[in-house]
Coordinates of C-alpha atoms in Angstrom, one line a residue:
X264 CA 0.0 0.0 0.0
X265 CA 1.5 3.3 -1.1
X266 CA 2.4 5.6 1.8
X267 CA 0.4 9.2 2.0
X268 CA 2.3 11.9 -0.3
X269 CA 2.3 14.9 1.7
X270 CA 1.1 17.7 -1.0
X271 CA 0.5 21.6 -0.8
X272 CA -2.8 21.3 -2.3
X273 CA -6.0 22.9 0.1
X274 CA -7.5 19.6 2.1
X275 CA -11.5 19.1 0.7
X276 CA -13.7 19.9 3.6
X277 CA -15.9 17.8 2.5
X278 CA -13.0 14.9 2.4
X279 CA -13.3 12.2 5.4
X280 CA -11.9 13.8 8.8
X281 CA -9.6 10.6 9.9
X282 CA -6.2 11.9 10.1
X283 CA -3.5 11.0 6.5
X284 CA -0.4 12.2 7.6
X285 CA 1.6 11.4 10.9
X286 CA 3.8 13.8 11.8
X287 CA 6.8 12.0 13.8
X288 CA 8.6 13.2 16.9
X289 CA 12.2 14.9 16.0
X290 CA 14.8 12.8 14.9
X291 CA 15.9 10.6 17.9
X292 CA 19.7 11.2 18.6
X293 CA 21.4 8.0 17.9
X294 CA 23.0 8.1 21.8
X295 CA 19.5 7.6 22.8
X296 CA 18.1 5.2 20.6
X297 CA 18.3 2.1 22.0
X298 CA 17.2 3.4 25.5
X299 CA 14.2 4.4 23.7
X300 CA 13.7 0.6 22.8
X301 CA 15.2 -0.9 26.3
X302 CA 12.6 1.3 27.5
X303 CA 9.8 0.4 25.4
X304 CA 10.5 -3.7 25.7
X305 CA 10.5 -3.4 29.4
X306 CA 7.0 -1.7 29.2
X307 CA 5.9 -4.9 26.9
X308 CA 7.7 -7.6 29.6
X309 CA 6.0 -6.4 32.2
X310 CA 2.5 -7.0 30.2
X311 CA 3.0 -10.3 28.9
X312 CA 4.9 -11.6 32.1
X313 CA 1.3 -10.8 34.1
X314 CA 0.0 -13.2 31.7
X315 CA 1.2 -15.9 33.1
X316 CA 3.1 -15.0 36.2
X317 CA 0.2 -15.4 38.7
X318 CA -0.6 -19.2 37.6
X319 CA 1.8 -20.7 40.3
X320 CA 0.3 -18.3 42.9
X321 CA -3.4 -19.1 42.5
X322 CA -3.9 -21.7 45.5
X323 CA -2.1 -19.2 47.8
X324 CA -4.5 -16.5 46.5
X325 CA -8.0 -19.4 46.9
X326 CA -6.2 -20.2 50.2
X327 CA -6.2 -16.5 51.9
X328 CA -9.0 -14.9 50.4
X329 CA -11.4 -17.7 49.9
X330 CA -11.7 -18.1 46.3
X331 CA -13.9 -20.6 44.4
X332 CA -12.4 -22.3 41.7
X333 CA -14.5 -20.6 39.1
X334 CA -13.2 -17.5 40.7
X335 CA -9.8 -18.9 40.6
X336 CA -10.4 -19.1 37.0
X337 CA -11.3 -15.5 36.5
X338 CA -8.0 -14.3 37.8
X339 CA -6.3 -15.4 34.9
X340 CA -9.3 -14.4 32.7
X341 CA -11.0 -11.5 33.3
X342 CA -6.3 -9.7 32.5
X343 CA -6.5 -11.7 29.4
X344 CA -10.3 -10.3 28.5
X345 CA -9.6 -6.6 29.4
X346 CA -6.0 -6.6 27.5
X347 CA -7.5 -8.3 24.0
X348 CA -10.8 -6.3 24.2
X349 CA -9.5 -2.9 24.8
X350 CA -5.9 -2.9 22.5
X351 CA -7.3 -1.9 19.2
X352 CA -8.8 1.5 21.0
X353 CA -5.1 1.7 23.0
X354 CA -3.8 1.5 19.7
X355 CA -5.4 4.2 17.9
X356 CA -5.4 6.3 20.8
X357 CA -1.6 6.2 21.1
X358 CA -1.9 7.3 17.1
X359 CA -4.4 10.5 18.3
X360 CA -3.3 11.6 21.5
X361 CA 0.2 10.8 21.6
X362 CA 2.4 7.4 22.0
X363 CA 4.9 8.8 24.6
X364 CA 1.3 10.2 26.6
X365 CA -0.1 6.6 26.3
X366 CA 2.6 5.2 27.2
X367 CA 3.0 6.5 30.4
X368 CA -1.0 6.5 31.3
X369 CA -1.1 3.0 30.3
X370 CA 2.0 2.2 32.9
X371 CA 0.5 4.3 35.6
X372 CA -2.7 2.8 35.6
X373 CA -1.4 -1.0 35.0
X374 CA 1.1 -0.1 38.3
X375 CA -1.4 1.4 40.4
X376 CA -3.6 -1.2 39.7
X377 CA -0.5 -3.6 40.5
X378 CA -0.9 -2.2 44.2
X379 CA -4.6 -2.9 44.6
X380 CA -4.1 -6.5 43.5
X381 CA -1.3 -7.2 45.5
X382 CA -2.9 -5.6 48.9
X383 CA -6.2 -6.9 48.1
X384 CA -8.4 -8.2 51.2
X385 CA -11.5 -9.9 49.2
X386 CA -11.7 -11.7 46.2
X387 CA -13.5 -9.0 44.2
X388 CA -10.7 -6.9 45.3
X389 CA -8.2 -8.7 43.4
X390 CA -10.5 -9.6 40.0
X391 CA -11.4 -5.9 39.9
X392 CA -7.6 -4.9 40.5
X393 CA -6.7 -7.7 37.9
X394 CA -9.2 -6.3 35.1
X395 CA -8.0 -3.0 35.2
X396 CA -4.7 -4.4 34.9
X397 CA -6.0 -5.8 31.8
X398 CA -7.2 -2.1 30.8
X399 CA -3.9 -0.7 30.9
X400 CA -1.8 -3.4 29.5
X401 CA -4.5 -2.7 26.3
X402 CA -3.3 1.4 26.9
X403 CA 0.5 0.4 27.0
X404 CA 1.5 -2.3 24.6
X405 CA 0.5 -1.3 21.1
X406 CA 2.3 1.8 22.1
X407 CA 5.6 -0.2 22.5
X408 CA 5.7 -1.0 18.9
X409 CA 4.8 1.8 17.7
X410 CA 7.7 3.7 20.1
X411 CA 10.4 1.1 18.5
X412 CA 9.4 1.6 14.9
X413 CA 9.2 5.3 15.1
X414 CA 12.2 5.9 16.6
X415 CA 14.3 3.1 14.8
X416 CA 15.1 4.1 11.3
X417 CA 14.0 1.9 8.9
X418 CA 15.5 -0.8 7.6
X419 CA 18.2 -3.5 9.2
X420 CA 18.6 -1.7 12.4
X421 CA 14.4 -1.8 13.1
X422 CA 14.3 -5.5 12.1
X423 CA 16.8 -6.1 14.9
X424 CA 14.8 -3.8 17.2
X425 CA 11.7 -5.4 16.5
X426 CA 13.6 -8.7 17.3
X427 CA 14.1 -7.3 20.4
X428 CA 10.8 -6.2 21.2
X429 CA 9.4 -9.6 20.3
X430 CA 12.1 -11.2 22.4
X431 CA 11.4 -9.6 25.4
X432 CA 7.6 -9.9 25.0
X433 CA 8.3 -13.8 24.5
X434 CA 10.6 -14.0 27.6
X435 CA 7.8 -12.3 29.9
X436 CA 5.2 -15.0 28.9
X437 CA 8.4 -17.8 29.2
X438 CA 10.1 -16.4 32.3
X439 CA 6.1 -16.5 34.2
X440 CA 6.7 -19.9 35.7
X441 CA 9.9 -19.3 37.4
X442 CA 9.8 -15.6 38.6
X443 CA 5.8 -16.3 39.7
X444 CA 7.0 -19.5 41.4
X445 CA 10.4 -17.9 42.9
X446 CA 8.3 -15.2 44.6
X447 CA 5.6 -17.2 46.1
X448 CA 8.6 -19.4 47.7
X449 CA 10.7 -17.0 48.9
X450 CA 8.1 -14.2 49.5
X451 CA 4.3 -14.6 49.5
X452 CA 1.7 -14.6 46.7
X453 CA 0.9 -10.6 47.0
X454 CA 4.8 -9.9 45.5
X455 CA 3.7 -11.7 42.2
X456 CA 1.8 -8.5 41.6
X457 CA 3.5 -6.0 43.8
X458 CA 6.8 -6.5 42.0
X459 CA 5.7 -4.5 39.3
X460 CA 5.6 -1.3 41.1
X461 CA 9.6 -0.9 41.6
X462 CA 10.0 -2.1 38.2
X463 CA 7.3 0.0 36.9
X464 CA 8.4 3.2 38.4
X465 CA 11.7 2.6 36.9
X466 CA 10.5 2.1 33.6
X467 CA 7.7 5.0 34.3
X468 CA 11.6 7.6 35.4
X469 CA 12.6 6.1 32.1
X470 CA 9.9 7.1 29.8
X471 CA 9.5 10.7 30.7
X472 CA 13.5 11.1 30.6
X473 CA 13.9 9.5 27.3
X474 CA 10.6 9.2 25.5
X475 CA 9.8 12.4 22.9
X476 CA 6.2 12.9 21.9
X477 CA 4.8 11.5 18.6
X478 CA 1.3 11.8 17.1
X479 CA -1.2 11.7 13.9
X480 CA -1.9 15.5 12.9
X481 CA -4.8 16.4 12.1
X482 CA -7.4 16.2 14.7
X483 CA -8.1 13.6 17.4
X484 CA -11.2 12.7 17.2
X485 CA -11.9 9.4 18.4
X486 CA -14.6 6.5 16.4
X487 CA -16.4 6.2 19.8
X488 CA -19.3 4.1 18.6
X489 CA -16.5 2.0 16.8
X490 CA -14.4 1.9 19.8
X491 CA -17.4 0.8 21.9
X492 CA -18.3 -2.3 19.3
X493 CA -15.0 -3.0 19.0
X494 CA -14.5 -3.8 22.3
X495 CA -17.1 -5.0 22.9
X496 CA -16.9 -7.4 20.6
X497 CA -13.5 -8.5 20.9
X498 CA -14.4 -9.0 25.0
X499 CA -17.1 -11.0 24.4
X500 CA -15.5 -12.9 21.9
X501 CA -12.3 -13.0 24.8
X502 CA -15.1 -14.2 27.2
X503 CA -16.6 -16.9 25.5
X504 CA -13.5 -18.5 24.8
X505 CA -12.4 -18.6 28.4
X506 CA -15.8 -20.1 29.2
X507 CA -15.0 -22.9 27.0
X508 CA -12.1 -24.5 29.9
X509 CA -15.3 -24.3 32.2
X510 CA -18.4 -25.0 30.4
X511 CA -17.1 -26.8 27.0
X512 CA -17.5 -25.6 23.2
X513 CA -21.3 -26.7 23.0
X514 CA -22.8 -25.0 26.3
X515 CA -24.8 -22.3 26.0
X516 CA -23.2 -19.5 28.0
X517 CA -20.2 -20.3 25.1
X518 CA -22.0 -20.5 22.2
X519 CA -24.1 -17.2 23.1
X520 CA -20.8 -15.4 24.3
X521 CA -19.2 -16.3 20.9
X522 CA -22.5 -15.6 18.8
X523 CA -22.7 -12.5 20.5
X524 CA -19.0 -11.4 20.1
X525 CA -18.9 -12.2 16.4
X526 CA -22.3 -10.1 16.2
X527 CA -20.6 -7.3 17.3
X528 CA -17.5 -7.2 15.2
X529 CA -19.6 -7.6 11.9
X530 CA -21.3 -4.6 13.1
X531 CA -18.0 -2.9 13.6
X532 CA -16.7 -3.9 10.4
X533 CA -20.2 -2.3 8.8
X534 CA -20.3 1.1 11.1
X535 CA -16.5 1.8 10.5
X536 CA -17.3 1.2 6.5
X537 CA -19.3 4.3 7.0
X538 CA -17.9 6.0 9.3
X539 CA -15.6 9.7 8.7
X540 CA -13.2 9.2 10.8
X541 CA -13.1 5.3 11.7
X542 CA -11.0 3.7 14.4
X543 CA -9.9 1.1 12.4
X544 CA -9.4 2.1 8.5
X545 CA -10.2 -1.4 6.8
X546 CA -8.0 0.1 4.1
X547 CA -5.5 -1.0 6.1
X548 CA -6.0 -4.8 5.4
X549 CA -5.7 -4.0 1.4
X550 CA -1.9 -4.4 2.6
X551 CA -1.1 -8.0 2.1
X552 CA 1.6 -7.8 4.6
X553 CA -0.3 -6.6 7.2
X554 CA -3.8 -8.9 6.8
X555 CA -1.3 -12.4 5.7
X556 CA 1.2 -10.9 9.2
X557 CA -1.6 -10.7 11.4
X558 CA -3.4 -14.2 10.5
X559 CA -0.8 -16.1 10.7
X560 CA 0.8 -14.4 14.0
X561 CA -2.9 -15.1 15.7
X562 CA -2.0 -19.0 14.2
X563 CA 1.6 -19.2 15.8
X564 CA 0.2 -17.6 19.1
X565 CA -2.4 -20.1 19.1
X566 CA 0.7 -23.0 19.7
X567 CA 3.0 -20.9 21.9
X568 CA 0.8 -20.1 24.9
X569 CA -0.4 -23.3 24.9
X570 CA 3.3 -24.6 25.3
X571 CA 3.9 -23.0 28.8
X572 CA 0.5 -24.1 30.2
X573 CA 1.1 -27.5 29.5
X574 CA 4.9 -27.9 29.6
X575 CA 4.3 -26.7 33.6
X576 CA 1.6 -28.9 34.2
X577 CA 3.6 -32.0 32.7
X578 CA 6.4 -30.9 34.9
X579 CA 4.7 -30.5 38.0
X580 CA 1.5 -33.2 37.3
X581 CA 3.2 -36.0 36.1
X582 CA 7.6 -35.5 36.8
X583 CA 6.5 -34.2 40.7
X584 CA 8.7 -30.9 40.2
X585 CA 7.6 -28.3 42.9
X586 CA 6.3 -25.2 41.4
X587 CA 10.0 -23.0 41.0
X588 CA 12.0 -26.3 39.9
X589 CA 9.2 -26.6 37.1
X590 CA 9.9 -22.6 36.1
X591 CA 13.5 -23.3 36.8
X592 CA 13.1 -26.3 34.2
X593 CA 11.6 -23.8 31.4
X594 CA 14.6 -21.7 31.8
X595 CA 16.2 -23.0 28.5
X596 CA 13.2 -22.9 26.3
X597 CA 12.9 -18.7 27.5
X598 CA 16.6 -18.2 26.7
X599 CA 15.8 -20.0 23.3
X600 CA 13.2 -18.0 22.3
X601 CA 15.2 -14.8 22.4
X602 CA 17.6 -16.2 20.3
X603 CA 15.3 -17.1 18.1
X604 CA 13.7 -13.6 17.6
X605 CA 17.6 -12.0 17.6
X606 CA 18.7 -14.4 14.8
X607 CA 15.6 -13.3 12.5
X608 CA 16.5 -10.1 11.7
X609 CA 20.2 -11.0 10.8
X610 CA 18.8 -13.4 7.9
X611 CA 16.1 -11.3 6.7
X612 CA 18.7 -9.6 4.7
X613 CA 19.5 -12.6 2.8
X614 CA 16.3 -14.3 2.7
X615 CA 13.1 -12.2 3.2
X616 CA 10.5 -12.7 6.2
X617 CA 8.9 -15.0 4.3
X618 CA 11.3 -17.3 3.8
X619 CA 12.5 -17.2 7.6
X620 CA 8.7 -17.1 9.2
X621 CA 8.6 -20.7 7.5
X622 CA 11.5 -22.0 8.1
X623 CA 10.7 -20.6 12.0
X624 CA 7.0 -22.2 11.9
X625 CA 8.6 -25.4 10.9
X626 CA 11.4 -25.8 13.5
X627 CA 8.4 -24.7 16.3
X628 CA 6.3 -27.9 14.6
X629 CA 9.1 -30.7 14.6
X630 CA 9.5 -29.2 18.5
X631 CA 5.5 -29.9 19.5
X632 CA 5.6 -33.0 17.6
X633 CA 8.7 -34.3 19.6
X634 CA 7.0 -33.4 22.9
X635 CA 4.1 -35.0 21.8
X636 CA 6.3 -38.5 22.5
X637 CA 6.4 -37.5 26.0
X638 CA 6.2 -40.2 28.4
X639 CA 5.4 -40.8 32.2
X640 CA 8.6 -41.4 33.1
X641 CA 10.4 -38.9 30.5
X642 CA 13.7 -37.7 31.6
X643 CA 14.1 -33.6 31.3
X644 CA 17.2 -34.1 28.8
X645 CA 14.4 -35.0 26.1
X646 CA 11.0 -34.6 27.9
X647 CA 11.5 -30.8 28.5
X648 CA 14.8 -29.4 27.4
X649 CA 14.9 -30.3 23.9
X650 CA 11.6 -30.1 22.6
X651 CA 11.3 -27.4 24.8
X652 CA 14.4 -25.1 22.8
X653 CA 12.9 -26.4 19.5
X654 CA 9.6 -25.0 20.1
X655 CA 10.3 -21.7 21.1
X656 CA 13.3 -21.5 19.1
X657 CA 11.3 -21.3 16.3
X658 CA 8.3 -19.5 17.4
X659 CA 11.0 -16.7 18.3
X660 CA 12.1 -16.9 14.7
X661 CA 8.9 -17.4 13.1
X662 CA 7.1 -14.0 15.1
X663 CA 9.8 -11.6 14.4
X664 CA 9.2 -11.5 10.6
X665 CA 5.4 -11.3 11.0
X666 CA 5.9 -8.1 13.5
X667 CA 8.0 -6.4 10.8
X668 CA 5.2 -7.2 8.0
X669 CA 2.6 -5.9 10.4
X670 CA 4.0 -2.6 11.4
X671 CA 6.4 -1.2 8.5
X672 CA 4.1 -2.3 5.9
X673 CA 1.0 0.1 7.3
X674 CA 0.8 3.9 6.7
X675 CA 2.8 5.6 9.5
X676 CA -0.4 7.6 9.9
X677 CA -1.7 3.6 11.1
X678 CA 1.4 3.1 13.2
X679 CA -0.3 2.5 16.7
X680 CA -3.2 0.7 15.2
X681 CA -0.8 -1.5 13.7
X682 CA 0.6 -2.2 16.6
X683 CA -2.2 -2.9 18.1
X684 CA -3.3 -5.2 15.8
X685 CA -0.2 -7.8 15.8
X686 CA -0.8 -7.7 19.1
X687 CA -4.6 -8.5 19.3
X688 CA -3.9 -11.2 17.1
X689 CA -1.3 -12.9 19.5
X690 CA -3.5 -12.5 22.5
X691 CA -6.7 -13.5 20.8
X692 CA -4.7 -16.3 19.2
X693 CA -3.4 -17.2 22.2
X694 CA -6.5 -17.4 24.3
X695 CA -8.6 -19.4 21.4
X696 CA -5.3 -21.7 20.8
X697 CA -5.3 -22.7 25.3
X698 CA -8.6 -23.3 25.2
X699 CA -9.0 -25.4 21.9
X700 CA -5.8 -27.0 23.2
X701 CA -7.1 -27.4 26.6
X702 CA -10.4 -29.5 25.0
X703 CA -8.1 -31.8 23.2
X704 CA -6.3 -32.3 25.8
X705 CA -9.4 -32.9 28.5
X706 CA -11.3 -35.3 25.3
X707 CA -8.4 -37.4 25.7
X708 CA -8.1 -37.6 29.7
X709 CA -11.9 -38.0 30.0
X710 CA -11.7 -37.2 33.5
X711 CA -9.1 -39.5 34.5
X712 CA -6.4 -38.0 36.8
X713 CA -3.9 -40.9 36.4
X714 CA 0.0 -39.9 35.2
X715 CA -0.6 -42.3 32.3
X716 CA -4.2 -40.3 31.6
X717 CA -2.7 -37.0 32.1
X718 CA 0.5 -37.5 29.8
X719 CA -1.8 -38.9 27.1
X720 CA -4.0 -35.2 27.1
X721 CA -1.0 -33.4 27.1
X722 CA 0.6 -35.3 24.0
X723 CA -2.7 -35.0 21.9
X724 CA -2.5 -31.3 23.1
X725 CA 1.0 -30.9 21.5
X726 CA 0.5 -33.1 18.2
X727 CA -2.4 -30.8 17.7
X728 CA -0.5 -28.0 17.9
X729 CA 2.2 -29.5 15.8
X730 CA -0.1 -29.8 12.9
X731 CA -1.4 -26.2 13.7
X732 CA 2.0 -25.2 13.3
X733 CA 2.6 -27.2 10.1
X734 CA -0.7 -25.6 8.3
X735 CA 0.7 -21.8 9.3
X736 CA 3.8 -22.7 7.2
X737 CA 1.8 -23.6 4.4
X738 CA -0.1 -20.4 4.7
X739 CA 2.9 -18.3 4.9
X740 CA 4.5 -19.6 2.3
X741 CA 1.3 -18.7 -0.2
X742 CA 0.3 -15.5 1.9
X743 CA 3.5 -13.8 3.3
X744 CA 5.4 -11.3 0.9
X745 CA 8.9 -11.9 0.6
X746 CA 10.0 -8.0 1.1
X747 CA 13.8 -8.7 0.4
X748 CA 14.5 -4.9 -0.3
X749 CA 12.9 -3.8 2.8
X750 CA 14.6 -6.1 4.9
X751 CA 18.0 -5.2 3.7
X752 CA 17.0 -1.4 4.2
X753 CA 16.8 -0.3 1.0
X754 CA 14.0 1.5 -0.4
X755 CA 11.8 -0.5 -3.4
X756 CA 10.8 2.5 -6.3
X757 CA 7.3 1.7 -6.0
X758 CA 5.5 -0.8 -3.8
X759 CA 4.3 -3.7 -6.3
X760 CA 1.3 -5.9 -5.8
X761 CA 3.0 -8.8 -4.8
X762 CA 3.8 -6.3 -1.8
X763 CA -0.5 -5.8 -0.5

């Protein structure tokens, strides 16, 4: 998709009000660069690590405030439901008011909110501090992305940036198990959210010393009857698929919840065709990089959080680790996953994102089809540690590629919403992908709570994903772009079909 041209010609008052042109912040010095990225990828650990960081805490937190298991459940849920349904509108709000400005009020609220939870005396106390967690993880993270790629120049030294940033947001989601599971050992369950108010007041003294301002010109009005559809839609949608772990694909409350949620979104898709000044321009998916980018990262997100869920319940269920040997245990596969996403960018160069988001896709596959040959009395050398590098070795390699596609093939005008986008599509993937796993893996078991019954759900779980895996190859080979010229940093004369 050809970027705006910016012209001297008088703008048509009758012409559509959504804002063409971004105008960027100053040039960054190059001294300051890359703590403008260390900044930003902390901002996106510490949103993805309270994914998964409270799973090893949840029977201290049922023990002292009295949870039910269904409310057990929600802890997890209703972070994951407020992040995916609110991103798309902290994406294009960070294009309107300001990334830098986002940035910090997304941190601010997601820290304070960090205090509630972690001092909370009732149950409600700590779903209600949880979900607006969830509301300022939506504010923050598509504003990381879109800090990195407008400061970053483009070309090579962005693809290693982006690397980075997708790195670091795979290590949160990796590194959950262990630092959740350390705390609650050494500490108590309240520092698995309290932690994140040193580290986010850090980060906070490191945005307003380093982060410069950066917006779309042109007015900020914000799509609210699209933003309210949106997400809407997209937390129903979030809702019904947690419902399925409880309630099963087939119950009503899930099959109303995801009726309901894909309700909504057509209707979004129909107001914002109308609409002047729409929150999400469905021009944007005219760009084949960015529609092919964001399918097939919801595909590979699908696999990947499914990995850590059941690698720690294979570790601690059927091996008998304690909760921090079975994070220490996933130690390797987090380290592996970085250097997956921080050896992408160096052969992009050579061989365009396609090329590498396949070869990545396949090396996550023959990983999950390894661990599928787990056994009851697997030893960790090729029960965990192996299969465990190849997996998120290649989701690290595979996600890297598809992050670049989304982002620097979208009109910098689209820059947050971009952003916001790739990461919808990994949480939404991620969220559908556990809980479809999850049913495959409970089909299997049929109730049984045996090692041998257990170790047969996880397997079916992991050859499932395998072949999940194996299909997003296919489809990135036929979909993806190559984008060779971009990669190496160069700048193609005119952006060709083969490029939307």
């Amino acid at each position: 998709m050809p970027r705006p041209e910016i012209t001297g010609k008088t703008p048509d008052p009758a012409a559509p009000t959504a804002p063409s042109i971004s105008t960027p912040a100053p040039p960054t010095p190059p001294g300051r660069v890359w703590p403008v990225v260390l900044v930003a990828c902390a901002g996106q650990f510490l949103v993805i690590l309270d994914v998964s960081v409270v799973n090893v805490a949840l029977p201290s937190m049922r023990t002292e405030l009295g949870l039910t298991a269904t409310g057990l459940q929600w802890v997890v849920s209703v972070y994951s439901i407020a992040f995916a349904g609110f991103m798309l509108l902290g994406g294009r709000a960070a294009d309107l008011f300001g990334r830098k400005r986002m940035f910090v009020a997304g941190l601010s609220l997601f820290t304070l909110a960090s205090v509630a939870g972690g001092l909370a005396q009732e149950g409600w106390h700590l779903l209600a501090a949880r979900a607006v967690q969830g509301l300022g993880a939506a504010v923050l993270s598509p504003s990381t992305l879109t800090l990195v790629t407008a400061t970053v120049p483009e070309g090579a030294a962005r693809s290693r940036a982006v690397g980075t940033w997708t790195a670091v947001g795979a290590a949160g989601g990796a590194a959950g198990g262990f630092i959740g599971g350390a705390l609650v050992d050494l500490l108590s369950w309240r520092w698995v959210l309290l932690i994140n108010v040193p580290i986010g007041a850090v980060v906070l003294a490191g945005a307003l010393l380093w982060l410069t301002e950066s917006r779309v010109e042109g007015g900020r009005r914000l799509d609210l009857p699209g933003a309210i559809l949106v997400t809407a839609g997209l937390a129903t949608l979030a809702y019904g698929i947690v419902q399925t772990e409880e309630s099963g694909w087939t119950s009503a409350s899930t099959v109303i919840s995801l009726a309901a949620g894909a309700l909504l979104l057509l209707t979004f898709v129909l107001v914002e065709r109308r609409a002047p000044a729409p929150l999400m321009p469905l021009r944007i998916f005219r760009t084949r990089a960015v529609s092919a980018a964001n399918v097939t990262m919801l595909l590979c997100g699908s696999s990947s959080f499914g990995m850590w869920f059941f690698m720690t319940l294979y570790a601690q269920n059927v091996l008998g680790y304690p909760p921090l040997e079975a994070g220490l245990a996933l130690v390797p596969s987090s380290a592996s996953v970085i250097a997956g996403s921080k050896l992408a960018p160096r052969l992009l160069p050579a061989f365009g994102a396609r090329t590498v988001a396949v070869t990545g896709a396949l090396v996550a596959a023959s990983g999950f089809a390894w661990q599928s040959t787990m056994t009851v009395d697997g030893t960790y050398l090729t029960a965990i540690l192996l299969p465990g590098i190849l997996m998120m070795f290649g989701i690290g390699m595979a996600s890297t590629p598809l992050a670049v596609l989304a982002t620097t093939q979208a009109p910098p005008s689209e820059a947050g919403l971009a952003s916001g986008l790739i990461n919808t599509s990994r949480t939404m993937g991620g969220a559908l992908g556990l809980a479809t796993l999850s049913t495959v893996a409970a089909t299997v078991t049929a109730g049984a709570t045996t090692a041998e019954a257990l170790t047969s759900g996880y397997a079916a779980a992991f050859r499932t994903a395998a072949c999940v895996l194996v299909g997003t190859a296919a489809v990135m080979a036929v979909w993806l772009p190559r984008l060779e010229k971009r990669a190496r940093g160069e700048r193609p004369t005119r952006t060709t079909s083969a490029d939307r």
